[in-house]
Structures are given as structure tokens and as C-alpha cells.
Short mmCIF file of C-alpha atoms and ligand atoms in Angstrom, two decimals:
data_model
loop_
_atom_site.label_atom_id
_atom_site.label_comp_id
_atom_site.label_asym_id
_atom_site.label_seq_id
_atom_site.Cartn_x
_atom_site.Cartn_y
_atom_site.Cartn_z
CA MET B 1 -0.01 0.00 -0.04
CA LYS B 2 1.32 3.44 -1.09
CA VAL B 3 0.81 6.90 0.53
CA LEU B 4 0.60 9.65 -1.93
CA LYS B 5 0.76 13.24 -0.92
CA PHE B 6 -0.33 16.07 -3.24
CA GLY B 7 0.80 19.48 -2.20
CA GLY B 8 -0.96 22.85 -2.60
CA THR B 9 0.95 23.29 -5.86
CA SER B 10 -0.80 20.06 -7.20
CA VAL B 11 -4.28 20.79 -5.93
CA GLY B 12 -4.51 24.46 -6.97
CA THR B 13 -6.50 24.46 -10.22
CA ILE B 14 -8.94 22.40 -12.19
CA GLU B 15 -6.05 21.41 -14.57
CA SER B 16 -3.75 20.22 -11.80
CA LEU B 17 -6.65 18.28 -10.00
CA THR B 18 -7.47 16.69 -13.22
CA ASN B 19 -3.79 15.28 -13.27
CA VAL B 20 -4.25 14.21 -9.62
CA LYS B 21 -7.37 12.28 -10.67
CA ASN B 22 -5.57 10.63 -13.48
CA ILE B 23 -2.71 9.59 -11.30
CA VAL B 24 -4.71 8.18 -8.50
CA ASP B 25 -7.48 6.57 -10.68
CA SER B 26 -4.74 4.63 -12.49
CA LEU B 27 -3.09 2.96 -9.52
CA SER B 28 -3.37 -0.76 -9.47
CA GLU B 29 -4.53 -0.98 -5.74
CA PRO B 30 -5.96 1.30 -3.21
CA ALA B 31 -3.88 3.96 -1.61
CA ILE B 32 -3.92 6.63 1.00
CA VAL B 33 -4.05 10.02 -0.56
CA VAL B 34 -3.05 13.09 1.56
CA VAL B 35 -3.88 16.61 0.25
CA SER B 36 -2.84 20.07 1.18
CA ALA B 37 -5.27 23.11 0.90
CA LEU B 38 -5.76 24.63 -2.48
CA GLY B 39 -2.57 26.29 -3.69
CA GLY B 40 -2.00 29.66 -1.95
CA LEU B 41 -5.08 29.32 0.34
CA THR B 42 -3.20 28.85 3.58
CA ASP B 43 -1.28 32.06 3.00
CA ARG B 44 -4.61 33.90 2.10
CA LEU B 45 -6.43 32.61 5.24
CA ILE B 46 -3.52 33.94 7.37
CA ALA B 47 -3.72 37.30 5.67
CA THR B 48 -7.61 37.50 5.88
CA ALA B 49 -7.51 36.51 9.66
CA ARG B 50 -4.92 39.19 10.38
CA MET B 51 -6.70 41.80 8.35
CA ALA B 52 -10.18 40.89 10.04
CA ALA B 53 -8.64 41.21 13.53
CA GLU B 54 -7.31 44.65 12.52
CA GLY B 55 -10.71 45.67 11.28
CA GLY B 56 -9.43 46.03 7.70
CA ALA B 57 -10.82 43.10 5.67
CA ASP B 58 -13.82 43.16 3.29
CA ILE B 59 -14.89 39.85 4.71
CA ASP B 60 -17.85 39.30 2.30
CA GLU B 61 -15.59 40.07 -0.66
CA GLU B 62 -12.85 37.63 0.66
CA MET B 63 -15.46 34.91 1.37
CA ASP B 64 -16.96 35.39 -2.08
CA GLN B 65 -13.66 34.76 -3.72
CA ILE B 66 -12.69 31.75 -1.47
CA SER B 67 -16.14 30.24 -2.02
CA SER B 68 -16.27 30.58 -5.78
CA ARG B 69 -12.74 29.04 -6.12
CA HIS B 70 -14.01 25.82 -4.26
CA ILE B 71 -17.49 25.79 -5.87
CA GLU B 72 -16.02 26.06 -9.37
CA ILE B 73 -13.67 23.03 -8.80
CA ILE B 74 -16.65 21.06 -7.37
CA SER B 75 -18.84 21.84 -10.39
CA ALA B 76 -16.09 21.08 -12.92
CA LEU B 77 -14.64 17.87 -11.40
CA VAL B 78 -16.70 16.20 -8.61
CA LYS B 79 -18.68 13.14 -9.78
CA ASP B 80 -22.29 13.83 -10.45
CA GLU B 81 -23.53 11.37 -7.78
CA LYS B 82 -21.43 13.04 -5.10
CA LYS B 83 -21.83 16.66 -6.25
CA GLU B 84 -24.74 17.73 -4.07
CA GLU B 85 -23.25 16.04 -0.91
CA VAL B 86 -19.79 17.56 -1.41
CA THR B 87 -21.25 21.04 -2.21
CA LEU B 88 -23.25 20.89 1.04
CA LYS B 89 -20.45 19.86 3.14
CA VAL B 90 -18.12 22.53 1.74
CA LYS B 91 -20.73 25.33 2.03
CA VAL B 92 -21.26 24.39 5.81
CA LEU B 93 -17.49 24.76 6.28
CA LEU B 94 -17.41 28.07 4.20
CA LYS B 95 -20.23 29.48 6.32
CA ASP B 96 -18.38 28.65 9.62
CA LEU B 97 -15.22 30.27 8.14
CA GLY B 98 -16.93 33.40 7.24
CA ASP B 99 -18.45 33.54 10.78
CA ILE B 100 -15.03 33.23 12.48
CA PHE B 101 -13.71 35.99 10.32
CA LYS B 102 -16.72 38.23 11.45
CA GLY B 103 -16.04 37.17 14.99
CA LEU B 104 -12.44 38.28 14.67
CA SER B 105 -13.34 41.70 13.37
CA LEU B 106 -15.55 42.11 16.34
CA ILE B 107 -13.06 40.99 19.16
CA LYS B 108 -10.28 42.81 17.18
CA SER B 109 -7.56 40.22 18.21
CA LEU B 110 -6.32 37.01 16.73
CA PRO B 111 -5.65 34.39 19.35
CA GLU B 112 -3.07 31.74 18.18
CA ARG B 113 -5.64 28.98 18.49
CA THR B 114 -8.27 30.88 16.52
CA LEU B 115 -5.74 31.31 13.73
CA ASP B 116 -5.03 27.49 13.78
CA LEU B 117 -8.77 26.97 13.65
CA VAL B 118 -8.95 29.28 10.59
CA LEU B 119 -6.06 27.49 8.84
CA SER B 120 -7.71 24.04 9.24
CA TYR B 121 -10.48 25.01 6.86
CA GLY B 122 -8.12 24.82 3.78
CA GLU B 123 -7.50 21.10 4.20
CA ARG B 124 -10.85 20.14 5.53
CA MET B 125 -12.36 21.47 2.34
CA SER B 126 -9.72 20.33 -0.15
CA SER B 127 -9.84 16.76 1.21
CA ILE B 128 -13.63 16.55 0.90
CA ILE B 129 -13.46 17.82 -2.68
CA VAL B 130 -10.58 15.43 -3.74
CA ALA B 131 -12.44 12.52 -2.25
CA GLY B 132 -15.37 13.51 -4.50
CA ILE B 133 -13.32 13.92 -7.62
CA LEU B 134 -11.64 10.29 -7.39
CA ASN B 135 -13.36 7.24 -8.84
CA ASP B 136 -13.45 5.17 -5.82
CA ALA B 137 -12.44 6.96 -2.67
CA GLU B 138 -13.81 7.70 0.86
CA HIS B 139 -12.93 10.60 2.98
CA HIS B 140 -11.29 10.45 6.44
CA ASP B 141 -11.25 13.39 8.92
CA SER B 142 -7.65 13.94 10.04
CA LEU B 143 -8.86 15.81 13.13
CA GLU B 144 -10.02 12.39 14.37
CA PHE B 145 -6.57 10.88 14.51
CA MET B 146 -3.69 13.38 14.16
CA ARG B 147 -2.75 14.52 17.58
CA THR B 148 -0.17 17.20 18.87
CA GLU B 149 1.29 18.01 22.17
CA ARG B 150 2.89 21.28 23.39
CA TRP B 151 6.66 21.44 23.52
CA PHE B 152 8.39 24.76 24.36
CA ASN B 153 5.36 26.78 22.99
CA LYS B 154 5.03 24.77 19.79
CA ASP B 155 2.78 22.01 18.69
CA ILE B 156 4.60 18.86 17.74
CA ALA B 157 3.01 15.53 16.75
CA ASP B 158 2.28 13.23 19.56
CA ARG B 159 3.63 10.25 17.79
CA SER B 160 2.48 7.38 19.90
CA LEU B 161 -1.04 8.54 20.33
CA THR B 162 -1.28 9.44 16.64
CA ASP B 163 0.26 6.01 15.73
CA GLU B 164 -2.44 4.19 17.72
CA LEU B 165 -5.28 6.25 16.27
CA ILE B 166 -4.04 5.88 12.70
CA ARG B 167 -3.98 2.12 13.05
CA LYS B 168 -7.60 2.14 14.39
CA GLU B 169 -8.72 4.44 11.57
CA PHE B 170 -7.37 2.67 8.49
CA LEU B 171 -8.06 -1.11 8.40
CA LEU B 172 -5.83 -2.88 5.93
CA PRO B 173 -6.04 -4.05 3.28
CA LEU B 174 -7.73 -0.84 2.08
CA LYS B 175 -10.99 -1.47 0.01
CA ARG B 176 -10.73 1.95 -1.80
CA HIS B 177 -8.67 4.99 -1.89
CA CYS B 178 -8.70 6.96 1.35
CA VAL B 179 -8.48 10.74 1.21
CA LEU B 180 -7.50 13.06 4.07
CA GLY B 181 -6.22 16.44 4.65
CA GLY B 182 -2.60 17.04 5.62
CA PHE B 183 -1.21 19.56 8.18
CA ILE B 184 -4.20 19.59 10.52
CA SER B 185 -4.55 18.05 13.91
CA ARG B 186 -5.81 18.39 17.45
CA ASP B 187 -4.21 18.99 20.83
CA ARG B 188 -4.19 15.69 22.76
CA ASP B 189 -5.20 17.35 25.90
CA THR B 190 -7.40 20.39 25.11
CA TYR B 191 -8.86 18.84 21.80
CA GLU B 192 -8.40 22.27 20.19
CA ILE B 193 -7.57 22.36 16.50
CA THR B 194 -3.85 22.71 15.75
CA ASN B 195 -1.42 21.97 12.96
CA LEU B 196 1.98 20.46 12.29
CA GLY B 197 3.53 23.79 10.99
CA ARG B 198 3.73 25.21 7.54
CA GLY B 199 4.25 22.62 4.90
CA GLY B 200 3.28 20.01 7.41
CA SER B 201 1.10 17.81 5.03
CA ASP B 202 4.23 16.05 3.99
CA TYR B 203 4.61 15.02 7.71
CA THR B 204 1.09 13.87 8.01
CA ALA B 205 1.63 11.47 4.99
CA ALA B 206 4.86 10.22 6.51
CA LEU B 207 3.32 9.53 9.86
CA ILE B 208 0.55 7.61 8.16
CA ALA B 209 2.98 5.54 5.88
CA ALA B 210 5.16 4.81 8.98
CA SER B 211 2.13 3.60 11.09
CA LEU B 212 0.64 1.59 8.43
CA ASN B 213 3.98 0.16 7.22
CA GLY B 214 3.37 1.55 3.68
CA GLU B 215 5.48 0.29 0.91
CA GLU B 216 6.40 3.76 -0.27
CA LEU B 217 5.73 7.49 0.36
CA GLU B 218 5.21 9.62 -2.86
CA ILE B 219 5.40 13.28 -2.61
CA TRP B 220 3.75 14.68 -5.68
CA THR B 221 4.80 18.37 -6.25
CA ASP B 222 5.55 20.78 -9.09
CA VAL B 223 9.15 19.93 -10.03
CA ASP B 224 10.65 16.82 -11.42
CA GLY B 225 12.20 15.73 -8.14
CA PHE B 226 14.76 16.67 -5.63
CA LEU B 227 17.15 19.11 -7.42
CA THR B 228 20.81 19.88 -6.67
CA THR B 229 19.59 23.38 -5.44
CA ASP B 230 16.76 25.62 -5.07
CA PRO B 231 15.50 26.21 -8.69
CA ARG B 232 13.89 29.49 -7.68
CA ILE B 233 17.29 30.84 -6.92
CA VAL B 234 19.69 29.04 -9.18
CA ASN B 235 18.90 28.43 -12.83
CA ASP B 236 20.98 25.33 -13.51
CA ALA B 237 19.63 23.19 -10.65
CA ARG B 238 19.73 19.50 -11.92
CA LEU B 239 17.68 16.54 -10.90
CA ILE B 240 19.11 14.15 -8.26
CA PRO B 241 17.82 10.62 -9.30
CA GLU B 242 18.66 8.97 -6.11
CA MET B 243 19.60 10.06 -2.61
CA THR B 244 19.94 8.66 0.97
CA PHE B 245 17.36 9.52 3.80
CA VAL B 246 20.27 11.24 5.66
CA GLU B 247 21.09 13.41 2.60
CA SER B 248 17.44 14.44 2.13
CA MET B 249 17.16 15.11 5.79
CA GLU B 250 20.13 17.32 5.88
CA LEU B 251 19.26 19.37 2.79
CA CYS B 252 15.57 19.76 4.01
CA SER B 253 16.64 20.87 7.50
CA TYR B 254 18.75 23.42 5.74
CA GLY B 255 16.01 24.95 3.72
CA ALA B 256 15.25 22.69 0.68
CA LYS B 257 11.54 23.37 0.62
CA VAL B 258 10.64 20.26 -1.39
CA ILE B 259 10.02 18.26 1.76
CA TYR B 260 8.98 19.47 5.27
CA PRO B 261 12.01 18.51 7.57
CA PRO B 262 10.35 16.32 10.13
CA THR B 263 8.70 14.15 7.27
CA ILE B 264 11.78 12.06 6.74
CA TYR B 265 12.61 10.64 10.12
CA PRO B 266 9.38 8.40 10.61
CA VAL B 267 9.84 6.76 7.25
CA PHE B 268 13.56 6.45 7.58
CA HIS B 269 13.06 4.66 10.90
CA LYS B 270 10.79 2.09 9.17
CA ASN B 271 12.98 2.10 5.98
CA ILE B 272 9.96 3.12 3.76
CA PRO B 273 11.55 4.73 0.57
CA ILE B 274 10.21 8.16 -0.52
CA ARG B 275 9.69 9.16 -4.11
CA ILE B 276 9.50 12.83 -5.25
CA LEU B 277 7.33 13.05 -8.39
CA ASN B 278 5.84 15.87 -10.59
CA THR B 279 2.08 16.12 -10.88
CA PHE B 280 2.52 18.07 -14.03
CA ASN B 281 4.94 15.52 -15.63
CA PRO B 282 3.87 12.12 -13.97
CA SER B 283 5.89 9.78 -16.29
CA ALA B 284 9.16 11.47 -15.23
CA PRO B 285 11.20 9.10 -12.85
CA GLY B 286 11.57 11.60 -10.03
CA THR B 287 13.91 11.12 -7.19
CA PHE B 288 14.15 7.89 -5.15
CA ILE B 289 15.22 8.24 -1.47
CA SER B 290 16.15 5.30 0.51
CA ASP B 291 18.71 4.04 2.89
CA HIS B 292 21.46 3.65 0.06
CA SER B 293 22.15 5.16 -3.13
CA GLU B 294 24.01 4.24 -6.23
CA GLY B 295 26.71 6.45 -7.81
CA ASN B 296 27.64 8.20 -4.48
CA PRO B 297 28.71 11.45 -6.06
CA SER B 298 30.88 13.55 -3.78
CA VAL B 299 28.33 16.35 -3.13
CA ARG B 300 24.53 15.50 -3.55
CA GLY B 301 23.08 18.99 -3.20
CA VAL B 302 23.40 22.43 -1.78
CA SER B 303 20.58 24.40 0.03
CA VAL B 304 20.11 27.59 1.80
CA LEU B 305 18.34 28.45 5.05
CA GLY B 306 17.52 31.99 5.74
CA LYS B 307 16.32 33.90 8.93
CA CYS B 308 19.16 32.75 11.03
CA GLY B 309 21.22 34.44 13.79
CA LEU B 310 24.89 34.18 14.47
CA ILE B 311 26.33 34.24 17.99
CA ASN B 312 30.01 34.89 18.61
CA ILE B 313 31.55 33.84 21.95
CA GLU B 314 34.59 36.03 21.86
CA GLY B 315 37.64 35.51 24.01
CA THR B 316 40.68 33.35 24.31
CA LEU B 317 38.99 30.05 25.04
CA THR B 318 42.01 28.43 26.59
CA SER B 319 40.05 25.88 28.66
CA ASN B 320 38.97 22.73 26.94
CA VAL B 321 37.31 23.73 23.55
CA ALA B 322 35.43 20.48 23.33
CA GLU B 323 33.94 21.38 26.78
CA ILE B 324 33.01 24.93 25.69
CA ASN B 325 31.42 23.50 22.70
CA THR B 326 29.42 20.94 24.69
CA ARG B 327 28.30 23.53 27.12
CA THR B 328 27.05 25.91 24.39
CA TYR B 329 25.24 23.25 22.74
CA ASN B 330 23.62 22.04 25.93
CA ALA B 331 22.69 25.34 27.25
CA LEU B 332 20.73 25.99 23.98
CA SER B 333 19.11 22.76 23.40
CA ARG B 334 17.90 22.40 26.99
CA ASN B 335 15.88 25.61 26.36
CA GLY B 336 14.38 24.15 23.16
CA ILE B 337 16.71 26.00 20.78
CA GLY B 338 17.85 24.03 17.83
CA VAL B 339 21.56 24.75 16.97
CA LEU B 340 21.90 25.00 13.24
CA LEU B 341 25.77 25.34 12.94
CA VAL B 342 28.58 25.04 15.52
CA GLU B 343 32.06 26.02 14.41
CA GLN B 344 34.71 23.63 15.40
CA PRO B 345 36.82 26.12 17.42
CA GLU B 346 40.69 25.95 17.65
CA GLU B 347 42.24 26.64 20.85
CA GLY B 348 42.69 30.31 21.79
CA SER B 349 40.08 31.52 19.15
CA SER B 350 36.43 32.50 19.55
CA LEU B 351 33.33 30.32 19.05
CA SER B 352 30.51 30.83 16.64
CA VAL B 353 27.07 29.13 16.65
CA VAL B 354 24.06 29.77 14.53
CA VAL B 355 20.43 29.42 15.75
CA PRO B 356 17.05 30.36 14.16
CA GLU B 357 16.70 34.32 14.02
CA ALA B 358 13.52 34.17 16.21
CA ASP B 359 15.58 32.56 19.10
CA LEU B 360 18.60 34.96 18.83
CA SER B 361 18.06 37.19 21.72
CA LYS B 362 17.09 34.48 24.15
CA SER B 363 20.09 32.36 22.98
CA VAL B 364 22.34 35.19 23.73
CA LYS B 365 20.89 35.59 27.27
CA HIS B 366 21.13 31.76 27.82
CA LEU B 367 24.84 31.71 26.74
CA GLN B 368 25.71 34.93 28.77
CA SER B 369 24.40 33.16 31.84
CA GLU B 370 26.02 29.86 31.00
CA PHE B 371 29.43 31.57 30.68
CA SER B 372 28.93 34.18 33.45
CA GLN B 373 31.90 33.03 35.35
CA GLU B 374 34.25 33.05 32.17
CA LEU B 375 32.72 36.45 31.48
CA ARG B 376 33.70 37.68 35.00
CA GLU B 377 37.09 36.24 34.90
CA GLY B 378 37.86 37.54 31.38
CA GLU B 379 38.31 34.13 29.49
CA VAL B 380 35.15 35.05 27.63
CA LYS B 381 35.19 38.80 26.60
CA SER B 382 31.74 38.90 25.12
CA VAL B 383 28.67 36.90 23.81
CA ARG B 384 27.21 38.82 20.98
CA GLY B 385 24.49 38.14 18.40
CA GLU B 386 24.02 39.23 14.85
CA GLY B 387 20.68 38.90 12.82
CA GLU B 388 19.98 38.40 9.08
CA ILE B 389 22.28 35.47 8.60
CA SER B 390 21.70 32.55 6.10
CA ILE B 391 23.33 29.10 6.11
CA ILE B 392 24.56 27.52 2.83
CA ALA B 393 24.55 23.72 3.36
CA VAL B 394 26.64 21.41 1.19
CA VAL B 395 25.60 17.80 1.66
CA GLY B 396 26.80 14.46 0.63
CA GLU B 397 27.26 11.09 2.35
CA SER B 398 30.97 10.95 1.35
CA ILE B 399 31.71 14.62 1.71
CA LYS B 400 34.30 13.82 4.52
CA ARG B 401 36.29 12.02 1.95
CA ILE B 402 36.90 15.15 -0.24
CA THR B 403 39.94 16.67 1.16
CA GLY B 404 40.00 20.51 1.42
CA LEU B 405 36.38 21.16 0.12
CA GLY B 406 35.54 23.42 3.11
CA PRO B 407 38.57 25.69 2.56
CA ARG B 408 38.12 25.55 -1.24
CA LEU B 409 34.44 26.68 -0.98
CA SER B 410 35.34 29.35 1.61
CA ASN B 411 38.03 30.83 -0.81
CA THR B 412 35.65 30.79 -3.73
CA LEU B 413 33.22 32.96 -1.67
CA TRP B 414 35.90 35.24 -0.32
CA ARG B 415 37.24 35.67 -3.75
CA ASN B 416 33.87 36.83 -4.96
CA GLY B 417 33.42 39.39 -2.22
CA ILE B 418 31.38 37.43 0.19
CA GLU B 419 32.31 37.36 3.88
CA VAL B 420 32.21 33.83 5.37
CA LYS B 421 30.93 34.49 8.89
CA THR B 422 31.69 31.10 10.11
CA ILE B 423 31.90 27.55 8.67
CA SER B 424 31.30 24.18 10.17
CA ASP B 425 33.53 21.78 8.44
CA GLY B 426 34.08 18.49 9.93
CA ALA B 427 31.62 18.44 12.73
CA SER B 428 28.96 16.57 10.65
CA GLU B 429 29.65 13.34 8.62
CA THR B 430 27.69 14.61 5.67
CA THR B 431 27.32 18.42 5.75
CA ILE B 432 29.58 21.59 5.55
CA ALA B 433 27.49 24.61 6.72
CA ILE B 434 28.65 27.95 5.82
CA ALA B 435 27.15 31.18 7.27
CA VAL B 436 26.88 34.33 5.27
CA ALA B 437 24.96 37.58 5.50
CA SER B 438 21.50 37.00 4.09
CA SER B 439 21.88 39.89 1.59
CA ASP B 440 24.70 37.64 0.09
CA SER B 441 22.81 34.40 0.29
CA SER B 442 21.64 34.05 -3.42
CA LYS B 443 25.07 34.76 -4.85
CA ALA B 444 26.68 32.54 -2.21
CA LEU B 445 24.20 29.68 -3.15
CA ALA B 446 24.94 29.97 -6.86
CA LEU B 447 28.69 30.18 -6.35
CA THR B 448 28.67 27.17 -3.96
CA HIS B 449 26.57 25.10 -6.20
CA GLU B 450 28.81 25.82 -9.12
CA ALA B 451 31.90 24.89 -7.18
CA ALA B 452 30.58 21.87 -5.39
CA ILE B 453 28.28 20.08 -7.87
CA ARG B 454 30.14 18.31 -10.71
P1 ADP G 1 3.97 21.62 -2.38
O1 ADP G 1 2.94 22.52 -2.50
O2 ADP G 1 3.89 20.53 -3.29
O3 ADP G 1 4.26 21.08 -0.95
P2 ADP G 1 6.39 23.33 -1.97
O4 ADP G 1 6.32 24.59 -2.51
O5 ADP G 1 6.32 23.02 -0.52
O6 ADP G 1 5.37 22.34 -2.92
O7 ADP G 1 7.71 22.49 -2.49
C1 ADP G 1 8.10 22.46 -3.78
C2 ADP G 1 9.00 23.66 -4.19
O8 ADP G 1 10.26 23.50 -3.58
C3 ADP G 1 9.29 23.56 -5.68
O9 ADP G 1 8.42 24.21 -6.45
C4 ADP G 1 10.67 24.29 -5.67
O10 ADP G 1 10.63 25.61 -6.16
C5 ADP G 1 11.12 24.34 -4.23
N1 ADP G 1 12.54 23.78 -3.91
C6 ADP G 1 13.42 24.34 -3.12
N2 ADP G 1 14.52 23.65 -3.06
C7 ADP G 1 14.24 22.67 -3.97
C8 ADP G 1 15.17 21.43 -4.31
N3 ADP G 1 16.47 21.39 -3.77
N4 ADP G 1 14.53 20.57 -5.13
C9 ADP G 1 13.33 20.70 -5.56
N5 ADP G 1 12.60 21.74 -5.20
C10 ADP G 1 12.99 22.60 -4.37
N1 LIG G 2 -1.45 24.12 3.69
C1 LIG G 2 -0.50 24.07 4.41
C2 LIG G 2 0.60 25.05 4.20
O1 LIG G 2 0.47 25.85 3.19
C3 LIG G 2 0.31 22.71 4.67
C4 LIG G 2 1.08 22.03 3.43
O2 LIG G 2 0.56 22.62 2.37
O3 LIG G 2 1.69 21.15 3.66
O4 LIG G 2 1.71 25.23 4.86
MG1 MG G 3 5.38 21.68 0.73
#
């Protein structure tokens, strides 16, 4: 049994949904089909909710446009015998959504949970519609089995409860295709509607594939597969026919938007391969991601992650550098801050780390307190943060075997007038991470791609 996920890019229009229908209807056995909201809708729901709360949205006009987009798709594509039922269900959801926007314009505020509620309508509507378009499919409500828990003010999947509920919801072997919305969930304790984070439909599909021991996870999107770099920034991004789970995990954690980063771990753990395929070019072979890969080129891909912050711990770190490194890492991670890059410091030099920009100021505070004694005694002179940083990540399973790659890439950037703020070369088996100013990031990505990919 396969799990197929179609992103917003694949469920945006009548034309793309016709491709989705053809792809699923021609499968030889029933599959699980996970869909995102209609392309662009989630962004639009966020914008409308914010405007409504500020009193600035023409809610009737917005709702007219959102409604007609959904109703047009239903009229064009939903099978005749299901048209009335699907129209009714979607109209009920549209009415609720319009009422919530009106409520927001009255209370003039946008609580986090209300925004989550608003966002859920995208996938709730699209999944009902897609189930009505396919030849032989039933709809499943993800709010019944996807569960999250709070972790450092974020909602993260409650893996064990979700796993148990998924196995109760889907009885194997499937009799027909099962369609459900990605991204949406409920809090396991309060039962409020939550979500798995922007781009989270990929993760829904992975959790289902893992729980049901699917044979393959197919991510259908709008490009021919995983490319050597971001095609929106670099023109000559090339297709990667095969790669390993670890390589894809590294590239996605460092900004390759094609898969939402948490997606890979659950299927990796169960050794379920992922295929990245193009809804607009379904016969193209795509990218196959598994636990091994043929060819093993030196560098598999290069990605860029923006919105980062750099912290410099300045001083003559004469004490054990490995210990300073560990303390830095621990001080941040025990406060729920994900460290994106740690430089391998040499004795007597300063140490740099990169964190998400949103966590920069609290990271600086945590490190100032961690090193308060060293600051007092002068071994550490200062702990300073700098925003608007991007990381360029160069990834490949055998990257460690390429001698001098880090210095060579650094030199290429310096020669082209780009300041390398810090580089993590050798800390990871698979990745060289280079921090640059965000204003340099596109140029740095293109130069690094050209220098690293052969
Ligand atoms: P979906 O709506 O299908 O989830 P996304 O927009 O989330 O689609 O992800 C697909 C997009 O990711 C592509 O259109 C492409 O522009 C972008 N992208 C960024 N980096 C890469 C990469 N290395 N390989 C392929 N696509 C990438
Ligand atoms: N619709 C959600 C988003 O736009 C989830 C997804 O598309 O994966 O982020
Ligand atoms: Mg996506």
C-alpha cells in the first residue's frame, strides 16, 4: 500500500486536479491520498484573519472569492452522484469560516488557537473535494486521528497516540482510496484544532506511511524531483535521481523546501522509501530516497536556510574547547533552541554558533548566563548576536572524503567578495555549513553550487 501526498501546488486548479485524478485513478491498488489546501489558500487565510482582526478586511468579498474558487472546482470535477453532498459539506465549512472572520473583526484580536482553527478549513475543504473527484474513494477526517502536544510553546506531533489512532482508523487491506487532509490535527489534551507547522502535509503523509507500514511514500509536487539546489534561486539546478534519507534530511533541514524536514525521520526509521514526483509530468522518474544510493557522487546537493542568527563567543578560549562546545550546545538545546551550526573552534580562538533568528536574543541571554563565570574572569570577553544570517549547506554522504572542500568553498566565496561569517567543516559526517549575510545568500548559493556540484 502506497501513501501519496499532493501539495498545494498540485491541488490549486482544475487542470492540476485533473492530473491528480488521473494519477490516483490509474493506481493498481487502493492507496492513502493526503492533500494540502488549494494552492495559496493557507497564506490567504492567514492574511484575511490578520486583516479581519485589525478591522481592515472586506470579509464578504474575501469569502466570495474563497467560496467561488472551491465551488468552481466542485462543479467542474466532482462526480455527479457526489456533487450535492460535497457542495453541501463545503458550504457548511465556508459558512463557519466566514462567521469566524466576522468574530475576529468584532473581538479585534487574533488568538493563536483561532488562527489554527481558521487554517484548518483549507485542508478540511480540499480533502472532501478530492475524495469526491476520485473514482472510488472515501474521505477520512484527520482531526479524528492526528494529535499534537505542546513542546516549548510549539505544537509537535504526539507520535505514539497518533500512531495508535491511525492504526484504528485505517483497516488494511484498504478497500478503496482513502483521502484525508494533511497538516491539521488536534491537541491531545485540550482537543483544540492545531497543525503540524507550515508545509506539514508531508509530515502527515509520513506518519501515516510509518504507522501502516506503507510500501512507499510518494510526494507529488510541481518539480521533477529533488534538485541539486533551489530552482527558484539558481537556474541550473539539476535532478538528483537517487539520494539517501540522511542526505535528504540534511538538505531539507537546511531549507530545501521540497520536503518538510520532520517528514523524513518516521519513514527513515521504518525504511520506507520516498519518491518525489511531478504532478505536471507524471511519467518522469523523479527522485528515489532510500537507505542507500548508487553512484555516490561527492556532493549531492546544496541548500540555503534564511532567517538565522549568529552568536559569537569572543575571547581566548584556553580551557578545553570541546567542553565549551558541549556547554554551548547543551545550554541552547535544554531551552528548546535548535542549534543550526557550531564552528569547530581552535584553541585560543572565539566560537560561533548559528540558531534560528527568532531565538537569537534569548540564545544570547542563555549563553551569557552559561558563561557568566568566564565572562567575569575575562576568559570570555563577550557573547554577541548578529541577525540576518543565512546558512549555505553542502551535503553528501561521502563529503568527508573530499579533502579540502571546506577551505576551497570558503576561498571561492571570499574571492567573490562574500564574507564567510563562520563555517562548520568536519563537525558533521555529511554536511558543510557556511554562514553568510542574508544579503549575500543568493549569490553565495549559486557560487557554492557551481563549485561543489560536478
Ligand atoms: P507543495 O505545495 O507541493 O508542498 P512546495 O512549494 O512546498 O510544494 O515545495 C516544492 C517547491 O520547492 C518547488 O516548487 C521548488 O521551487 C522548491 N524547492 C526548493 N529547493 C528545492 C530542491 N532542492 N529541489 C526541488 N525543489 C526545491
Ligand atoms: N497548507 C499548509 C501550508 O500551506 C500545509 C501544506 O501545504 O503542507 O503550509
Ligand atoms: Mg510543501
